[in-house]
Amino acid sequence: MKSHSHMSAQGEGQHTVALDEGISLLQPCVCATQGALLATAHAKDYPSGEIHFSHTASCLHSKKVVGCFNSEDFVQLYFSMRGKSAFRIGSSLRAFAHFDSHQHNLLFFSGVQAQQEIKPDAQVEMMTVYVPTSFLLHYLPDTGTAFSKLRENILAGKAAKLSKANLPITPHIMAVLHNLLNCDYTGYRKRMFVEAKVLELLMLQFEQSEQDGDSTATARLKETDVEKMLHARDLILQNMECPCSLIDLAHMVGTNEYYLKKHFKQVFGTTVFGYLNTYRMEQARKMLLEGDNKIGDIAGALGFKYAAHFTAAFKKHFGYLPQKIKS
């Protein structure tokens, strides 16, 4: 292992996260820096072997600048659920990467000092998964310009990111992040579970970066348009039992049906119906695995009028019947 470096704004507190392998990593302190005031904050680190991840949720009243963990031995899978942030490397005034709500990317800072600037927001939520570089390179595809460029930069020790434009956080990705945050396993089972979920995240990132679509246009959307789509997403999930029409949803968020469909796909990487369906199926699988809920009750809770319709949708999505989980 090469030495790890860390910088924190104004030299404020660092804390060490001990990993299962006896390796110590220096993580940026989640306390307020540069005058930032956190009205409410939640931050946790989750070590599992050489892979570990951190999750932060807070209300930020003013700008916060923190030092980034930077090492040739690790890459970062960064997920911005809520809020805006920017990463800067070295003394450059130009941001290396900008993130809006519901975006993610894979970042590599090598040994270069880096800082993250988080903008004030009533809801700031982010998650970072730190993966050994050797782990990533083992699974990084051999074909594709983006993958080749990423590999080249990592081996040369240059700062890099997987996708030039940030990628949308889909319901599938959110489900995997939720699984990581709520893992109840310990010991070798936890390590195996975490590695499996991180591989799933990498697969989803690779898949998104390969797809030709409108993701590159997300960065060009106005902030107000992104906020409208986030509002639309919230309304969809709040009204799963009785979904409204696209026209009504568009009016509720202050746009029209054409721009709702266009902008929603830019922000979330799928259609309104596709997002709702994927979310329903992930919730259904979770309810089937975690509780004693009857299939009919799950169908009703997720907005299906008939259990048979839910069963058909579940089989189409996962390839097997929900009864298979219950049996």
PDB file of N, CA, C and O in Angstrom, residues 220-272:
ATOM      1  N   ARG A 220     -26.837  20.589 -19.114  1.00  0.00           N
ATOM      2  CA  ARG A 220     -27.285  21.827 -19.753  1.00  0.00           C
ATOM      3  C   ARG A 220     -28.686  22.239 -19.297  1.00  0.00           C
ATOM      4  O   ARG A 220     -29.170  23.302 -19.660  1.00  0.00           O
ATOM      5  N   LEU A 221     -29.334  21.395 -18.525  1.00  0.00           N
ATOM      6  CA  LEU A 221     -30.655  21.757 -18.024  1.00  0.00           C
ATOM      7  C   LEU A 221     -30.551  22.888 -17.012  1.00  0.00           C
ATOM      8  O   LEU A 221     -29.613  22.943 -16.227  1.00  0.00           O
ATOM      9  N   LYS A 222     -31.535  23.763 -17.031  1.00  0.00           N
ATOM     10  CA  LYS A 222     -31.575  24.829 -16.037  1.00  0.00           C
ATOM     11  C   LYS A 222     -31.831  24.229 -14.669  1.00  0.00           C
ATOM     12  O   LYS A 222     -32.481  23.198 -14.529  1.00  0.00           O
ATOM     13  N   GLU A 223     -31.321  24.907 -13.648  1.00  0.00           N
ATOM     14  CA  GLU A 223     -31.510  24.425 -12.284  1.00  0.00           C
ATOM     15  C   GLU A 223     -32.991  24.288 -11.948  1.00  0.00           C
ATOM     16  O   GLU A 223     -33.403  23.342 -11.276  1.00  0.00           O
ATOM     17  N   THR A 224     -33.802  25.242 -12.448  1.00  0.00           N
ATOM     18  CA  THR A 224     -35.243  25.187 -12.166  1.00  0.00           C
ATOM     19  C   THR A 224     -35.887  23.966 -12.818  1.00  0.00           C
ATOM     20  O   THR A 224     -36.813  23.374 -12.255  1.00  0.00           O
ATOM     21  N   ASP A 225     -35.393  23.559 -14.001  1.00  0.00           N
ATOM     22  CA  ASP A 225     -35.940  22.381 -14.672  1.00  0.00           C
ATOM     23  C   ASP A 225     -35.583  21.099 -13.917  1.00  0.00           C
ATOM     24  O   ASP A 225     -36.403  20.185 -13.817  1.00  0.00           O
ATOM     25  N   VAL A 226     -34.355  21.040 -13.397  1.00  0.00           N
ATOM     26  CA  VAL A 226     -33.950  19.875 -12.606  1.00  0.00           C
ATOM     27  C   VAL A 226     -34.807  19.778 -11.347  1.00  0.00           C
ATOM     28  O   VAL A 226     -35.277  18.693 -10.979  1.00  0.00           O
ATOM     29  N   GLU A 227     -35.031  20.912 -10.691  1.00  0.00           N
ATOM     30  CA  GLU A 227     -35.854  20.920  -9.481  1.00  0.00           C
ATOM     31  C   GLU A 227     -37.286  20.473  -9.786  1.00  0.00           C
ATOM     32  O   GLU A 227     -37.916  19.777  -8.982  1.00  0.00           O
ATOM     33  N   LYS A 228     -37.809  20.870 -10.937  1.00  0.00           N
ATOM     34  CA  LYS A 228     -39.157  20.435 -11.333  1.00  0.00           C
ATOM     35  C   LYS A 228     -39.222  18.920 -11.486  1.00  0.00           C
ATOM     36  O   LYS A 228     -40.202  18.280 -11.097  1.00  0.00           O
ATOM     37  N   MET A 229     -38.163  18.351 -12.067  1.00  0.00           N
ATOM     38  CA  MET A 229     -38.150  16.901 -12.258  1.00  0.00           C
ATOM     39  C   MET A 229     -38.000  16.159 -10.930  1.00  0.00           C
ATOM     40  O   MET A 229     -38.588  15.093 -10.729  1.00  0.00           O
ATOM     41  N   LEU A 230     -37.233  16.722 -10.003  1.00  0.00           N
ATOM     42  CA  LEU A 230     -37.125  16.126  -8.671  1.00  0.00           C
ATOM     43  C   LEU A 230     -38.468  16.186  -7.951  1.00  0.00           C
ATOM     44  O   LEU A 230     -38.864  15.243  -7.263  1.00  0.00           O
ATOM     45  N   HIS A 231     -39.179  17.294  -8.139  1.00  0.00           N
ATOM     46  CA  HIS A 231     -40.518  17.437  -7.561  1.00  0.00           C
ATOM     47  C   HIS A 231     -41.469  16.416  -8.186  1.00  0.00           C
ATOM     48  O   HIS A 231     -42.273  15.784  -7.485  1.00  0.00           O
ATOM     49  N   ALA A 232     -41.361  16.255  -9.500  1.00  0.00           N
ATOM     50  CA  ALA A 232     -42.203  15.277 -10.196  1.00  0.00           C
ATOM     51  C   ALA A 232     -41.938  13.877  -9.665  1.00  0.00           C
ATOM     52  O   ALA A 232     -42.871  13.091  -9.424  1.00  0.00           O
ATOM     53  N   ARG A 233     -40.656  13.535  -9.477  1.00  0.00           N
ATOM     54  CA  ARG A 233     -40.303  12.224  -8.930  1.00  0.00           C
ATOM     55  C   ARG A 233     -40.931  12.023  -7.549  1.00  0.00           C
ATOM     56  O   ARG A 233     -41.497  10.970  -7.251  1.00  0.00           O
ATOM     57  N   ASP A 234     -40.850  13.051  -6.701  1.00  0.00           N
ATOM     58  CA  ASP A 234     -41.414  12.949  -5.355  1.00  0.00           C
ATOM     59  C   ASP A 234     -42.929  12.743  -5.406  1.00  0.00           C
ATOM     60  O   ASP A 234     -43.487  11.948  -4.639  1.00  0.00           O
ATOM     61  N   LEU A 235     -43.586  13.456  -6.310  1.00  0.00           N
ATOM     62  CA  LEU A 235     -45.040  13.316  -6.440  1.00  0.00           C
ATOM     63  C   LEU A 235     -45.422  11.922  -6.925  1.00  0.00           C
ATOM     64  O   LEU A 235     -46.416  11.344  -6.476  1.00  0.00           O
ATOM     65  N   ILE A 236     -44.627  11.373  -7.834  1.00  0.00           N
ATOM     66  CA  ILE A 236     -44.882  10.023  -8.344  1.00  0.00           C
ATOM     67  C   ILE A 236     -44.827   9.014  -7.212  1.00  0.00           C
ATOM     68  O   ILE A 236     -45.710   8.160  -7.063  1.00  0.00           O
ATOM     69  N   LEU A 237     -43.796   9.119  -6.377  1.00  0.00           N
ATOM     70  CA  LEU A 237     -43.608   8.146  -5.306  1.00  0.00           C
ATOM     71  C   LEU A 237     -44.606   8.344  -4.168  1.00  0.00           C
ATOM     72  O   LEU A 237     -44.957   7.388  -3.472  1.00  0.00           O
ATOM     73  N   GLN A 238     -45.070   9.572  -3.986  1.00  0.00           N
ATOM     74  CA  GLN A 238     -46.056   9.843  -2.937  1.00  0.00           C
ATOM     75  C   GLN A 238     -47.457   9.384  -3.325  1.00  0.00           C
ATOM     76  O   GLN A 238     -48.326   9.232  -2.461  1.00  0.00           O
ATOM     77  N   ASN A 239     -47.677   9.168  -4.613  1.00  0.00           N
ATOM     78  CA  ASN A 239     -49.011   8.815  -5.098  1.00  0.00           C
ATOM     79  C   ASN A 239     -49.011   7.511  -5.886  1.00  0.00           C
ATOM     80  O   ASN A 239     -49.717   7.379  -6.888  1.00  0.00           O
ATOM     81  N   MET A 240     -48.223   6.543  -5.429  1.00  0.00           N
ATOM     82  CA  MET A 240     -48.136   5.270  -6.151  1.00  0.00           C
ATOM     83  C   MET A 240     -49.471   4.534  -6.187  1.00  0.00           C
ATOM     84  O   MET A 240     -49.769   3.837  -7.155  1.00  0.00           O
ATOM     85  N   GLU A 241     -50.266   4.679  -5.126  1.00  0.00           N
ATOM     86  CA  GLU A 241     -51.537   3.959  -5.071  1.00  0.00           C
ATOM     87  C   GLU A 241     -52.537   4.495  -6.086  1.00  0.00           C
ATOM     88  O   GLU A 241     -53.443   3.787  -6.512  1.00  0.00           O
ATOM     89  N   CYS A 242     -52.353   5.758  -6.476  1.00  0.00           N
ATOM     90  CA  CYS A 242     -53.265   6.360  -7.447  1.00  0.00           C
ATOM     91  C   CYS A 242     -52.488   7.342  -8.318  1.00  0.00           C
ATOM     92  O   CYS A 242     -52.593   8.563  -8.142  1.00  0.00           O
ATOM     93  N   PRO A 243     -51.672   6.832  -9.242  1.00  0.00           N
ATOM     94  CA  PRO A 243     -50.825   7.703 -10.077  1.00  0.00           C
ATOM     95  C   PRO A 243     -51.666   8.658 -10.931  1.00  0.00           C
ATOM     96  O   PRO A 243     -52.724   8.281 -11.445  1.00  0.00           O
ATOM     97  N   CYS A 244     -51.203   9.879 -11.061  1.00  0.00           N
ATOM     98  CA  CYS A 244     -51.904  10.845 -11.903  1.00  0.00           C
ATOM     99  C   CYS A 244     -51.388  10.749 -13.338  1.00  0.00           C
ATOM    100  O   CYS A 244     -50.362  10.126 -13.608  1.00  0.00           O
ATOM    101  N   SER A 245     -52.091  11.362 -14.256  1.00  0.00           N
ATOM    102  CA  SER A 245     -51.696  11.326 -15.667  1.00  0.00           C
ATOM    103  C   SER A 245     -50.462  12.202 -15.884  1.00  0.00           C
ATOM    104  O   SER A 245     -50.122  13.053 -15.051  1.00  0.00           O
ATOM    105  N   LEU A 246     -49.793  11.995 -17.013  1.00  0.00           N
ATOM    106  CA  LEU A 246     -48.620  12.812 -17.332  1.00  0.00           C
ATOM    107  C   LEU A 246     -48.990  14.281 -17.460  1.00  0.00           C
ATOM    108  O   LEU A 246     -48.225  15.153 -17.047  1.00  0.00           O
ATOM    109  N   ILE A 247     -50.159  14.541 -18.041  1.00  0.00           N
ATOM    110  CA  ILE A 247     -50.594  15.932 -18.197  1.00  0.00           C
ATOM    111  C   ILE A 247     -50.793  16.588 -16.832  1.00  0.00           C
ATOM    112  O   ILE A 247     -50.325  17.708 -16.587  1.00  0.00           O
ATOM    113  N   ASP A 248     -51.473  15.884 -15.934  1.00  0.00           N
ATOM    114  CA  ASP A 248     -51.702  16.430 -14.595  1.00  0.00           C
ATOM    115  C   ASP A 248     -50.384  16.599 -13.837  1.00  0.00           C
ATOM    116  O   ASP A 248     -50.175  17.603 -13.147  1.00  0.00           O
ATOM    117  N   LEU A 249     -49.490  15.627 -13.969  1.00  0.00           N
ATOM    118  CA  LEU A 249     -48.200  15.705 -13.292  1.00  0.00           C
ATOM    119  C   LEU A 249     -47.395  16.896 -13.809  1.00  0.00           C
ATOM    120  O   LEU A 249     -46.775  17.633 -13.023  1.00  0.00           O
ATOM    121  N   ALA A 250     -47.435  17.096 -15.121  1.00  0.00           N
ATOM    122  CA  ALA A 250     -46.723  18.231 -15.717  1.00  0.00           C
ATOM    123  C   ALA A 250     -47.247  19.551 -15.175  1.00  0.00           C
ATOM    124  O   ALA A 250     -46.465  20.451 -14.816  1.00  0.00           O
ATOM    125  N   HIS A 251     -48.556  19.678 -15.090  1.00  0.00           N
ATOM    126  CA  HIS A 251     -49.155  20.914 -14.575  1.00  0.00           C
ATOM    127  C   HIS A 251     -48.807  21.128 -13.112  1.00  0.00           C
ATOM    128  O   HIS A 251     -48.594  22.264 -12.669  1.00  0.00           O
ATOM    129  N   MET A 252     -48.731  20.051 -12.355  1.00  0.00           N
ATOM    130  CA  MET A 252     -48.436  20.149 -10.928  1.00  0.00           C
ATOM    131  C   MET A 252     -47.027  20.666 -10.656  1.00  0.00           C
ATOM    132  O   MET A 252     -46.773  21.301  -9.629  1.00  0.00           O
ATOM    133  N   VAL A 253     -46.106  20.398 -11.579  1.00  0.00           N
ATOM    134  CA  VAL A 253     -44.727  20.859 -11.373  1.00  0.00           C
ATOM    135  C   VAL A 253     -44.389  22.087 -12.213  1.00  0.00           C
ATOM    136  O   VAL A 253     -43.246  22.574 -12.175  1.00  0.00           O
ATOM    137  N   GLY A 254     -45.354  22.593 -12.963  1.00  0.00           N
ATOM    138  CA  GLY A 254     -45.153  23.836 -13.692  1.00  0.00           C
ATOM    139  C   GLY A 254     -44.498  23.695 -15.045  1.00  0.00           C
ATOM    140  O   GLY A 254     -43.694  24.547 -15.452  1.00  0.00           O
ATOM    141  N   THR A 255     -44.833  22.614 -15.779  1.00  0.00           N
ATOM    142  CA  THR A 255     -44.308  22.461 -17.133  1.00  0.00           C
ATOM    143  C   THR A 255     -45.388  21.823 -17.993  1.00  0.00           C
ATOM    144  O   THR A 255     -46.546  21.737 -17.577  1.00  0.00           O
ATOM    145  N   ASN A 256     -45.036  21.385 -19.209  1.00  0.00           N
ATOM    146  CA  ASN A 256     -46.016  20.693 -20.053  1.00  0.00           C
ATOM    147  C   ASN A 256     -45.577  19.247 -20.258  1.00  0.00           C
ATOM    148  O   ASN A 256     -44.485  18.847 -19.869  1.00  0.00           O
ATOM    149  N   GLU A 257     -46.442  18.450 -20.871  1.00  0.00           N
ATOM    150  CA  GLU A 257     -46.181  17.017 -21.003  1.00  0.00           C
ATOM    151  C   GLU A 257     -44.917  16.730 -21.807  1.00  0.00           C
ATOM    152  O   GLU A 257     -44.134  15.835 -21.470  1.00  0.00           O
ATOM    153  N   TYR A 258     -44.684  17.500 -22.868  1.00  0.00           N
ATOM    154  CA  TYR A 258     -43.513  17.283 -23.717  1.00  0.00           C
ATOM    155  C   TYR A 258     -42.218  17.447 -22.919  1.00  0.00           C
ATOM    156  O   TYR A 258     -41.327  16.584 -22.946  1.00  0.00           O
ATOM    157  N   TYR A 259     -42.116  18.567 -22.193  1.00  0.00           N
ATOM    158  CA  TYR A 259     -40.891  18.823 -21.438  1.00  0.00           C
ATOM    159  C   TYR A 259     -40.781  17.926 -20.216  1.00  0.00           C
ATOM    160  O   TYR A 259     -39.666  17.598 -19.780  1.00  0.00           O
ATOM    161  N   LEU A 260     -41.911  17.511 -19.664  1.00  0.00           N
ATOM    162  CA  LEU A 260     -41.864  16.563 -18.550  1.00  0.00           C
ATOM    163  C   LEU A 260     -41.198  15.267 -19.001  1.00  0.00           C
ATOM    164  O   LEU A 260     -40.285  14.762 -18.346  1.00  0.00           O
ATOM    165  N   LYS A 261     -41.653  14.725 -20.124  1.00  0.00           N
ATOM    166  CA  LYS A 261     -41.098  13.465 -20.616  1.00  0.00           C
ATOM    167  C   LYS A 261     -39.627  13.618 -21.008  1.00  0.00           C
ATOM    168  O   LYS A 261     -38.795  12.751 -20.699  1.00  0.00           O
ATOM    169  N   LYS A 262     -39.314  14.727 -21.663  1.00  0.00           N
ATOM    170  CA  LYS A 262     -37.942  14.954 -22.126  1.00  0.00           C
ATOM    171  C   LYS A 262     -36.985  15.170 -20.960  1.00  0.00           C
ATOM    172  O   LYS A 262     -35.935  14.533 -20.859  1.00  0.00           O
ATOM    173  N   HIS A 263     -37.333  16.084 -20.068  1.00  0.00           N
ATOM    174  CA  HIS A 263     -36.437  16.437 -18.963  1.00  0.00           C
ATOM    175  C   HIS A 263     -36.347  15.322 -17.922  1.00  0.00           C
ATOM    176  O   HIS A 263     -35.288  15.112 -17.318  1.00  0.00           O
ATOM    177  N   PHE A 264     -37.444  14.613 -17.708  1.00  0.00           N
ATOM    178  CA  PHE A 264     -37.419  13.512 -16.738  1.00  0.00           C
ATOM    179  C   PHE A 264     -36.424  12.448 -17.176  1.00  0.00           C
ATOM    180  O   PHE A 264     -35.647  11.939 -16.356  1.00  0.00           O
ATOM    181  N   LYS A 265     -36.418  12.130 -18.446  1.00  0.00           N
ATOM    182  CA  LYS A 265     -35.483  11.119 -18.931  1.00  0.00           C
ATOM    183  C   LYS A 265     -34.041  11.612 -18.860  1.00  0.00           C
ATOM    184  O   LYS A 265     -33.121  10.840 -18.606  1.00  0.00           O
ATOM    185  N   GLN A 266     -33.835  12.906 -19.065  1.00  0.00           N
ATOM    186  CA  GLN A 266     -32.490  13.466 -18.953  1.00  0.00           C
ATOM    187  C   GLN A 266     -31.973  13.359 -17.520  1.00  0.00           C
ATOM    188  O   GLN A 266     -30.803  13.053 -17.291  1.00  0.00           O
ATOM    189  N   VAL A 267     -32.821  13.646 -16.560  1.00  0.00           N
ATOM    190  CA  VAL A 267     -32.397  13.657 -15.160  1.00  0.00           C
ATOM    191  C   VAL A 267     -32.288  12.251 -14.579  1.00  0.00           C
ATOM    192  O   VAL A 267     -31.329  11.934 -13.861  1.00  0.00           O
ATOM    193  N   PHE A 268     -33.245  11.367 -14.897  1.00  0.00           N
ATOM    194  CA  PHE A 268     -33.300  10.053 -14.258  1.00  0.00           C
ATOM    195  C   PHE A 268     -32.914   8.893 -15.168  1.00  0.00           C
ATOM    196  O   PHE A 268     -32.861   7.748 -14.725  1.00  0.00           O
ATOM    197  N   GLY A 269     -32.667   9.161 -16.432  1.00  0.00           N
ATOM    198  CA  GLY A 269     -32.210   8.121 -17.340  1.00  0.00           C
ATOM    199  C   GLY A 269     -33.275   7.142 -17.775  1.00  0.00           C
ATOM    200  O   GLY A 269     -32.970   6.104 -18.368  1.00  0.00           O
ATOM    201  N   THR A 270     -34.532   7.440 -17.499  1.00  0.00           N
ATOM    202  CA  THR A 270     -35.632   6.569 -17.895  1.00  0.00           C
ATOM    203  C   THR A 270     -36.909   7.389 -17.977  1.00  0.00           C
ATOM    204  O   THR A 270     -36.917   8.573 -17.622  1.00  0.00           O
ATOM    205  N   THR A 271     -37.989   6.786 -18.471  1.00  0.00           N
ATOM    206  CA  THR A 271     -39.261   7.484 -18.576  1.00  0.00           C
ATOM    207  C   THR A 271     -39.943   7.566 -17.210  1.00  0.00           C
ATOM    208  O   THR A 271     -39.537   6.899 -16.253  1.00  0.00           O
ATOM    209  N   VAL A 272     -41.005   8.374 -17.138  1.00  0.00           N
ATOM    210  CA  VAL A 272     -41.773   8.476 -15.896  1.00  0.00           C
ATOM    211  C   VAL A 272     -42.313   7.100 -15.513  1.00  0.00           C
ATOM    212  O   VAL A 272     -42.174   6.663 -14.361  1.00  0.00           O
TER     213      VAL A 272
END
